[in-house]
PDB file of C-alpha atoms in Angstrom:
ATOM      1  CA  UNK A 906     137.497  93.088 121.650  1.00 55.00           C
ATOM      2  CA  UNK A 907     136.179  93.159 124.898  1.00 59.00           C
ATOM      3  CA  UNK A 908     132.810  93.937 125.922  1.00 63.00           C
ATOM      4  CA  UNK A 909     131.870  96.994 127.666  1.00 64.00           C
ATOM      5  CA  UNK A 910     131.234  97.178 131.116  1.00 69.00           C
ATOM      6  CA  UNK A 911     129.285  99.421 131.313  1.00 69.00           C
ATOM      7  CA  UNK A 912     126.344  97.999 129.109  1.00 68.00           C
ATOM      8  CA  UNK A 913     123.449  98.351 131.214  1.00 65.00           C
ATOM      9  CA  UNK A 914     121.760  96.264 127.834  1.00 65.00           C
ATOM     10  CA  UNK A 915     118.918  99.439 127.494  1.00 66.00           C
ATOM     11  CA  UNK A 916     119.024 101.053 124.089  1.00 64.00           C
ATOM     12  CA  UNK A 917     121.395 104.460 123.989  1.00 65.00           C
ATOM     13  CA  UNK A 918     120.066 107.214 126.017  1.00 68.00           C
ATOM     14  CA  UNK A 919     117.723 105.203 128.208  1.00 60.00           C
ATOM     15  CA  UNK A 920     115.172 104.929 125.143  1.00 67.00           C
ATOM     16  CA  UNK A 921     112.498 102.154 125.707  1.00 69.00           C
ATOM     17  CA  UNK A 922     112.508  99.589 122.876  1.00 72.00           C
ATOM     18  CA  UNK A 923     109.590  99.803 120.960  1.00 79.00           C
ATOM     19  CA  UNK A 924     108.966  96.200 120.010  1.00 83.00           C
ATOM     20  CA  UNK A 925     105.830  96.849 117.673  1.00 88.00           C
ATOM     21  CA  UNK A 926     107.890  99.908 116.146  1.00 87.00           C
ATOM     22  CA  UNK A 927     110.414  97.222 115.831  1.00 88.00           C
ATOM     23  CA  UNK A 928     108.162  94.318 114.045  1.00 92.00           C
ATOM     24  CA  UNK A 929     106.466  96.744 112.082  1.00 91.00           C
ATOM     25  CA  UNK A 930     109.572  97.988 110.396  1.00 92.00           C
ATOM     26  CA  UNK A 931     110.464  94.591 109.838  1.00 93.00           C
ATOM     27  CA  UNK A 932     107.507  93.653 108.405  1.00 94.00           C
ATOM     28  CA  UNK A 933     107.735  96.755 105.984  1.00 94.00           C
ATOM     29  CA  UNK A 934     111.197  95.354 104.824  1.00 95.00           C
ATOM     30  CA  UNK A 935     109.948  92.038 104.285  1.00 96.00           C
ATOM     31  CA  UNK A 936     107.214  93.218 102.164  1.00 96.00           C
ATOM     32  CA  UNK A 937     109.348  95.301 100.176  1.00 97.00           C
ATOM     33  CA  UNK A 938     111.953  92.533  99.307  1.00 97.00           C
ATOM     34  CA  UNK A 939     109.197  90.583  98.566  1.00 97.00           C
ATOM     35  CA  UNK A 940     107.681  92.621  95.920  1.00 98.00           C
ATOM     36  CA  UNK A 941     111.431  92.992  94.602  1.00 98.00           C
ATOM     37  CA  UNK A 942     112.068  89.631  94.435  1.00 97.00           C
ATOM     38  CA  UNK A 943     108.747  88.945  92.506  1.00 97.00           C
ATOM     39  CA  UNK A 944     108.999  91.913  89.878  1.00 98.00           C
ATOM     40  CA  UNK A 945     112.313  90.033  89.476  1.00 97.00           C
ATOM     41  CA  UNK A 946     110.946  86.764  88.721  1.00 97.00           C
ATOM     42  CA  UNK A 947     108.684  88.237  86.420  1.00 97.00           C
ATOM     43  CA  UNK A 948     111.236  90.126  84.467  1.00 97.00           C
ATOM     44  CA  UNK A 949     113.275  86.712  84.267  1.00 97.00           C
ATOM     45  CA  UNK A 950     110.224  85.046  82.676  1.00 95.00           C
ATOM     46  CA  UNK A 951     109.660  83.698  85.302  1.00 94.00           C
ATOM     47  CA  UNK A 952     105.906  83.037  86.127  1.00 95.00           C
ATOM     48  CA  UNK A 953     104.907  86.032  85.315  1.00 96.00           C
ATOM     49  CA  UNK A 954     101.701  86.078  85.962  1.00 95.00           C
ATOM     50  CA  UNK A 955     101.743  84.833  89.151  1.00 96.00           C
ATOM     51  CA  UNK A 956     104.290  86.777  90.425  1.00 97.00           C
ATOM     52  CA  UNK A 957     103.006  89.635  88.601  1.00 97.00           C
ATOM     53  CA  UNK A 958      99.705  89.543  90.264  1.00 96.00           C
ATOM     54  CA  UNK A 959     101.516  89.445  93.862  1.00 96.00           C
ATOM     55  CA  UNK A 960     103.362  92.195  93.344  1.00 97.00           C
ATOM     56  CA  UNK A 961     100.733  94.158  92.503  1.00 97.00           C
ATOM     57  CA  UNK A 962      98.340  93.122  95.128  1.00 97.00           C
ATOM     58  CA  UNK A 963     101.145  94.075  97.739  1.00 96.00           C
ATOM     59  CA  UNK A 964     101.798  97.720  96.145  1.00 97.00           C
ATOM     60  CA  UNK A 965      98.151  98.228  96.024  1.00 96.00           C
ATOM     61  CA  UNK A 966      97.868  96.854  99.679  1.00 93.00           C
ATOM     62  CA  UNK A 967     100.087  99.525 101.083  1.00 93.00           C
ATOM     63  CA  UNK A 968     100.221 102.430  98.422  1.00 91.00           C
ATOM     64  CA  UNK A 969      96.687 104.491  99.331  1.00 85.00           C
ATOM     65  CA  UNK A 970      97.011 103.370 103.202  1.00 87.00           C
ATOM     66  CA  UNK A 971      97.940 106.288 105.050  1.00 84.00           C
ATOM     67  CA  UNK A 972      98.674 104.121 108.083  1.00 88.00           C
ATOM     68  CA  UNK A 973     101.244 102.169 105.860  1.00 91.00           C
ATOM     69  CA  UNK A 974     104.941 102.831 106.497  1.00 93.00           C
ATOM     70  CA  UNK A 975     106.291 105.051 103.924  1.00 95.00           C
ATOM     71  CA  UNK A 976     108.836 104.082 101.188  1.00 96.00           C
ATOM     72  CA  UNK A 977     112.232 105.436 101.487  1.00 96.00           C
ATOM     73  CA  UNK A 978     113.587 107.004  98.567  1.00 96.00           C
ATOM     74  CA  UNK A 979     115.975 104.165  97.841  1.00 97.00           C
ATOM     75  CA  UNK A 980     113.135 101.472  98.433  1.00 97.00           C
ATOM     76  CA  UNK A 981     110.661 103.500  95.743  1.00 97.00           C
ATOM     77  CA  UNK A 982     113.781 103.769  93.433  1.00 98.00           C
ATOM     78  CA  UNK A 983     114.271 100.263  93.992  1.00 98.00           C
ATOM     79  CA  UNK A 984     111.046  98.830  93.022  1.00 98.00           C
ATOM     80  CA  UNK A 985     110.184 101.040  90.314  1.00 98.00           C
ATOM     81  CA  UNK A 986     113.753  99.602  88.535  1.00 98.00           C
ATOM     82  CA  UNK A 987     111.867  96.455  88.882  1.00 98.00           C
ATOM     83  CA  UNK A 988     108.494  97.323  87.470  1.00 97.00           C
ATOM     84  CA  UNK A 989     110.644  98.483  84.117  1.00 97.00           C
ATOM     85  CA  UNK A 990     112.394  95.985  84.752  1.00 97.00           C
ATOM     86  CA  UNK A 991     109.549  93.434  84.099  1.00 97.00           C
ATOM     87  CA  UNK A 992     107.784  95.494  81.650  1.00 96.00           C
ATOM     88  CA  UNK A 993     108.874  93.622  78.122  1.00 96.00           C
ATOM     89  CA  UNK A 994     107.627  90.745  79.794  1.00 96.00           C
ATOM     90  CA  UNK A 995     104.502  91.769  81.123  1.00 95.00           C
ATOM     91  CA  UNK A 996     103.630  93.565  77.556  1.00 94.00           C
ATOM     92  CA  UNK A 997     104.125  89.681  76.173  1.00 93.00           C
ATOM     93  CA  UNK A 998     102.445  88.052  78.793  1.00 93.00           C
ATOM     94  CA  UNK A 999      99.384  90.560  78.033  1.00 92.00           C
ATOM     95  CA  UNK A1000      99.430  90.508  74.201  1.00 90.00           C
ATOM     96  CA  UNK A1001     100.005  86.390  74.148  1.00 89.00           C
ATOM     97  CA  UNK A1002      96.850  86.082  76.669  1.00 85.00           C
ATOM     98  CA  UNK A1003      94.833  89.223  74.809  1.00 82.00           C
ATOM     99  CA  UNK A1004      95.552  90.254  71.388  1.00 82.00           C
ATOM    100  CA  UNK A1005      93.300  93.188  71.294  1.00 84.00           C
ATOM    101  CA  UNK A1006      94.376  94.465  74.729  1.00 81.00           C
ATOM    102  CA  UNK A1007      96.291  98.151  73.243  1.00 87.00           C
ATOM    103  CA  UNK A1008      99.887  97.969  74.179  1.00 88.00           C
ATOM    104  CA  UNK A1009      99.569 101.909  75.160  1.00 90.00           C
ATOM    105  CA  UNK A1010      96.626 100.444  77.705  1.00 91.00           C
ATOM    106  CA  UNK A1011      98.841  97.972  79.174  1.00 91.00           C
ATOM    107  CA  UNK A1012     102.073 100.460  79.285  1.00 93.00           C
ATOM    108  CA  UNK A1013      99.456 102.675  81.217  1.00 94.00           C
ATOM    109  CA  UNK A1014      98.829 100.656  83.579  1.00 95.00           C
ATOM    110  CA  UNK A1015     102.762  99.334  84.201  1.00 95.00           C
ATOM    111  CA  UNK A1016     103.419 103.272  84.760  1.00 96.00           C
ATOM    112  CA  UNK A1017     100.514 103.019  87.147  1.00 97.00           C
ATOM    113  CA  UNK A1018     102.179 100.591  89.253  1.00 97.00           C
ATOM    114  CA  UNK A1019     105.223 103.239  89.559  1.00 97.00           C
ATOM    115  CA  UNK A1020     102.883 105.661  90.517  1.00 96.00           C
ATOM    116  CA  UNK A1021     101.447 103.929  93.060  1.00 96.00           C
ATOM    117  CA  UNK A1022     104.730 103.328  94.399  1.00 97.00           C
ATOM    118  CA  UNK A1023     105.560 106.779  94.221  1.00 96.00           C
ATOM    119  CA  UNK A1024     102.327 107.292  95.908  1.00 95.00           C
ATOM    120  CA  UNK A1025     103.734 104.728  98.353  1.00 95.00           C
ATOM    121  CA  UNK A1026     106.680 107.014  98.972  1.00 95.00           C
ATOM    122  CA  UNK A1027     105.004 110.110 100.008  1.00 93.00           C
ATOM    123  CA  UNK A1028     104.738 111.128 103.114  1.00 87.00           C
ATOM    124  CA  UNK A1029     101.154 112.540 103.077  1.00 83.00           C
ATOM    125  CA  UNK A1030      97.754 110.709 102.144  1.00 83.00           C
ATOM    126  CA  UNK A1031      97.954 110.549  98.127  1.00 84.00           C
ATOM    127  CA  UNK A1032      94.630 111.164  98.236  1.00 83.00           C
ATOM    128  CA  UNK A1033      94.773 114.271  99.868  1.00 86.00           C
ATOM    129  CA  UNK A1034      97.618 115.200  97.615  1.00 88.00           C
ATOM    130  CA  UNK A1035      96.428 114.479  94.474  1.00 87.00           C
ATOM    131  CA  UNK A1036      92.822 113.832  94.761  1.00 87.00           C
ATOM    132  CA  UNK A1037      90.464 110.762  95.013  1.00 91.00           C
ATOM    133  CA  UNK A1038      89.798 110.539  91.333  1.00 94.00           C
ATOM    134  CA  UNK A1039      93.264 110.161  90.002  1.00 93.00           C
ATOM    135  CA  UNK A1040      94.732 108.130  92.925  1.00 92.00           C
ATOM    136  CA  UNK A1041      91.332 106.252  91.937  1.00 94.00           C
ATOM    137  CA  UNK A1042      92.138 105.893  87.807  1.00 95.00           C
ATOM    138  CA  UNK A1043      95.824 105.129  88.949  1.00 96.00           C
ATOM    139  CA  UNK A1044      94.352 102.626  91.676  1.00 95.00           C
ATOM    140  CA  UNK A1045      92.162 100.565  88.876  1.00 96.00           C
ATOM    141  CA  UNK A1046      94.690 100.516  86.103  1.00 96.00           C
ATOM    142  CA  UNK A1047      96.894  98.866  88.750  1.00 97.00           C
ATOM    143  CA  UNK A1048      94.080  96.274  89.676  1.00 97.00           C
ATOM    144  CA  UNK A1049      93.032  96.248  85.643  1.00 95.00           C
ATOM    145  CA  UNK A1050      97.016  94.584  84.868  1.00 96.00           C
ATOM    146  CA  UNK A1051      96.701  92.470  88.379  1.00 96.00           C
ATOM    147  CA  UNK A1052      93.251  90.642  86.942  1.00 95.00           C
ATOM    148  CA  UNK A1053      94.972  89.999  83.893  1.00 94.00           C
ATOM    149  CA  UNK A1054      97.440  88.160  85.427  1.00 94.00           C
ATOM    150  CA  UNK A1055      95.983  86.110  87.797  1.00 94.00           C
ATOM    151  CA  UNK A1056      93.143  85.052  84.977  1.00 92.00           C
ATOM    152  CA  UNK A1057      96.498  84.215  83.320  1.00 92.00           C
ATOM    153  CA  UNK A1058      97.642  82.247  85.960  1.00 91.00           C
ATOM    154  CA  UNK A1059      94.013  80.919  86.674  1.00 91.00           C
ATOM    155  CA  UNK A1060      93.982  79.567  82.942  1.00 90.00           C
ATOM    156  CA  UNK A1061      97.551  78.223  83.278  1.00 88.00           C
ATOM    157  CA  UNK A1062      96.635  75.875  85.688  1.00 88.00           C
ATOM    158  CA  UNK A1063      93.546  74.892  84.195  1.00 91.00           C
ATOM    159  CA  UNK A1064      95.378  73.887  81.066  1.00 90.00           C
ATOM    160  CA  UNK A1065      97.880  72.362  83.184  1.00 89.00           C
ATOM    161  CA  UNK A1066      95.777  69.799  84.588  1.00 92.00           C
ATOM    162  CA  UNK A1067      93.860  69.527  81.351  1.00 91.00           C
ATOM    163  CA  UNK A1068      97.042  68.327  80.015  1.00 89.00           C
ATOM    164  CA  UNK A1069      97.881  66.004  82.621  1.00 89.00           C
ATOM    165  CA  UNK A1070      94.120  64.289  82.600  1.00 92.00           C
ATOM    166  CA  UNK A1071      94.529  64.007  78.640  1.00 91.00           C
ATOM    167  CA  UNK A1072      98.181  62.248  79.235  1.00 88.00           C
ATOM    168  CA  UNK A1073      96.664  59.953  81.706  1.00 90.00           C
ATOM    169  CA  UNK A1074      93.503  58.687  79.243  1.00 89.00           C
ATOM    170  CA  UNK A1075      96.137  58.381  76.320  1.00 88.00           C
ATOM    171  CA  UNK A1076      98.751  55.885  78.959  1.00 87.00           C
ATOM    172  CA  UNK A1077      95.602  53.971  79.437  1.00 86.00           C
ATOM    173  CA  UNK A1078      94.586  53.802  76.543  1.00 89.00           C
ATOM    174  CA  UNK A1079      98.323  52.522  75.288  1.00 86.00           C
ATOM    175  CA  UNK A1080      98.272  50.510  78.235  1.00 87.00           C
ATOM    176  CA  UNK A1081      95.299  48.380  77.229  1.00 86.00           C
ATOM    177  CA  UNK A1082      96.146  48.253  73.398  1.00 87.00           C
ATOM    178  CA  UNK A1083      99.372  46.895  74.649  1.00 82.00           C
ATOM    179  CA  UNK A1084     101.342  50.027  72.768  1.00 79.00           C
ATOM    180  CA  UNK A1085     104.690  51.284  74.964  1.00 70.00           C
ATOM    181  CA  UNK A1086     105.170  54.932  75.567  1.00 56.00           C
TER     182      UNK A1086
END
């Protein structure tokens, strides 16, 4: 194939590129993979805390911002798959870390997190659409499941090193008793 000669190299009818039009868009897609990507973790078992906790914080970062760039339908369809997706293993996360914590509560506030996608998706200011209060309720159910997990994540890693410290004092202590691992 030969190129064209007449390719002035200007976008089709002598449009300007818009580079921040451009990077912005980019940036959207990013952010929406990335979200994907970690819902999918999470559903895998996959540190699901901590990859439940970014999720969130991303779909609450961009869901109520009216200056945020919009979902498209396939992108809201697309990441609400992934929030059921992950929901058997977020229930277990939340029930192994806090017994008491209701399962309807914590279902709740999963469906939250597809309505703030869907809020996400709209074209108009949620808030305008369907009020401060519930994009409010919706807003702190979201956050409510998002603490959870990154105290879960928090404790994790304290018990982590906890563990490690402990195996270190018990190789010393073999170590001078002259026992072998």
């Amino acid at each position: 194939m030969s190129p064209r000669s007449d390719y002035d190299g200007l976008p089709p009818d002598g449009r300007a590129f818009d580079r921040l039009a451009y990077e912005r868009r980019i940036s959207h897609l990013v952010n929406v993979d990335h979200i994907a990507s970690m819902l999918d973790s999470a559903a895998q078992g996959c540190d699901v805390a901590v990859c439940t906790s970014f999720a969130l914080y991303d779909i609450q970062e961009k869901a109520l911002d009216a200056s945020a760039l919009r979902l498209s339908e396939d992108e809201r369809e697309r990441l609400i798959c992934h929030l059921k997706r992950a929901r058997p293993a977020l229930l277990l996360l939340v029930s192994a870390f806090n017994p008491i914590a209701e399962t309807s509560f914590v279902n709740s506030c999963i469906g939250a997190a597809s309505t703030l996608v869907a809020f996400w998706a709209e074209d108009d200011d949620p808030r305008k659409i369907h009020g401060k209060e519930v994009c409010r309720d919706v807003n702190e159910r979201v956050r409510w499941l998002r603490n959870v997990c990154h105290s879960i994540s928090l404790q994790t890693r304290i018990m982590k090193r906890a563990n490690c410290r402990r195996g270190r004092v018990i190789s010393n202590i073999k170590t001078k008793v002259g026992v072998d691992g």
